[in-house]
Amino acid sequence: DVERRYAAAGYEVVRTSAETGEGVDELKWKLEGCWTAMTGHSGVGKSSLFNILVPDADHLVGEVGPRGGRHTTVSARALPVPGHEDTWLVDTPGVRSFGVGSLAPDELARHFPELRDLDCALDDCVHDGEPGCAIGSAEIHPARLASYRRLLSAVRGEGRWDAFDEVDDPA
């Protein structure tokens, strides 16, 4: 599942629910003393979670239709989290896709913690089947590897990467 996929990559995962309140207290303490921007696709619950973390925020929350969420949040807004010193949340408008910008193929692996320190025979290995590449022995979730390869293809100009590919992947 998604939680295990990112935990295996070294990310700290806090499962939360705006509907049930699950994980909200733990999340508040993880955010303590930080400025945190909530980003993601439209309709995933950023504003709903924001309203629970900052009860006086009163952010608009829209219905999610069959084609996904609508852009209810139209500008970024920062508010302090009550009872948590120097803790601020920034609610941002939903995004439709993320781009790779001007990232070079040999830079991409540095953005994947599980690939960052692979001990490959080549110093400039992009982890795409080069001789001496250590990716075959790496412990990387298959969905993360597929995402990396789609991004690598996009960085090389060979295809288009859409963030929804990652969201829709059931692995």
C-alpha angles and dihedrals in degrees: 000000000000094000093056092043093061097035088055088054090056100261119136108237125201112186108217137176126195088196099055101019091238112162096000096120092046090049092051090056093046089054093047112137095005140106106232127189116207108215134169145101122325113270099022094115105262094137092042091054090043090055091054094046092045104029096188093052094094092191116180114256120200133202118260111234130198091275094051134261129335125231098263093154107063102175138024116264128186123205133169119252106240115245094012115102116233091353116139132175125204117202111204132192115266119264128223097204143350123229132211095226115195097333114149120227093245091054097053098080091059087068092059109071092203091056100037098089103032112146100229126170091238121063092212097044114150092194097244103125099294116159108272094019113152095207091101091064096039121109101233126148110251092235091052090050091049090049090050091050092049090050091047090053090050092047089053090051092245098118148348124271119209121193089220089070089069094045094049095047107108095199 
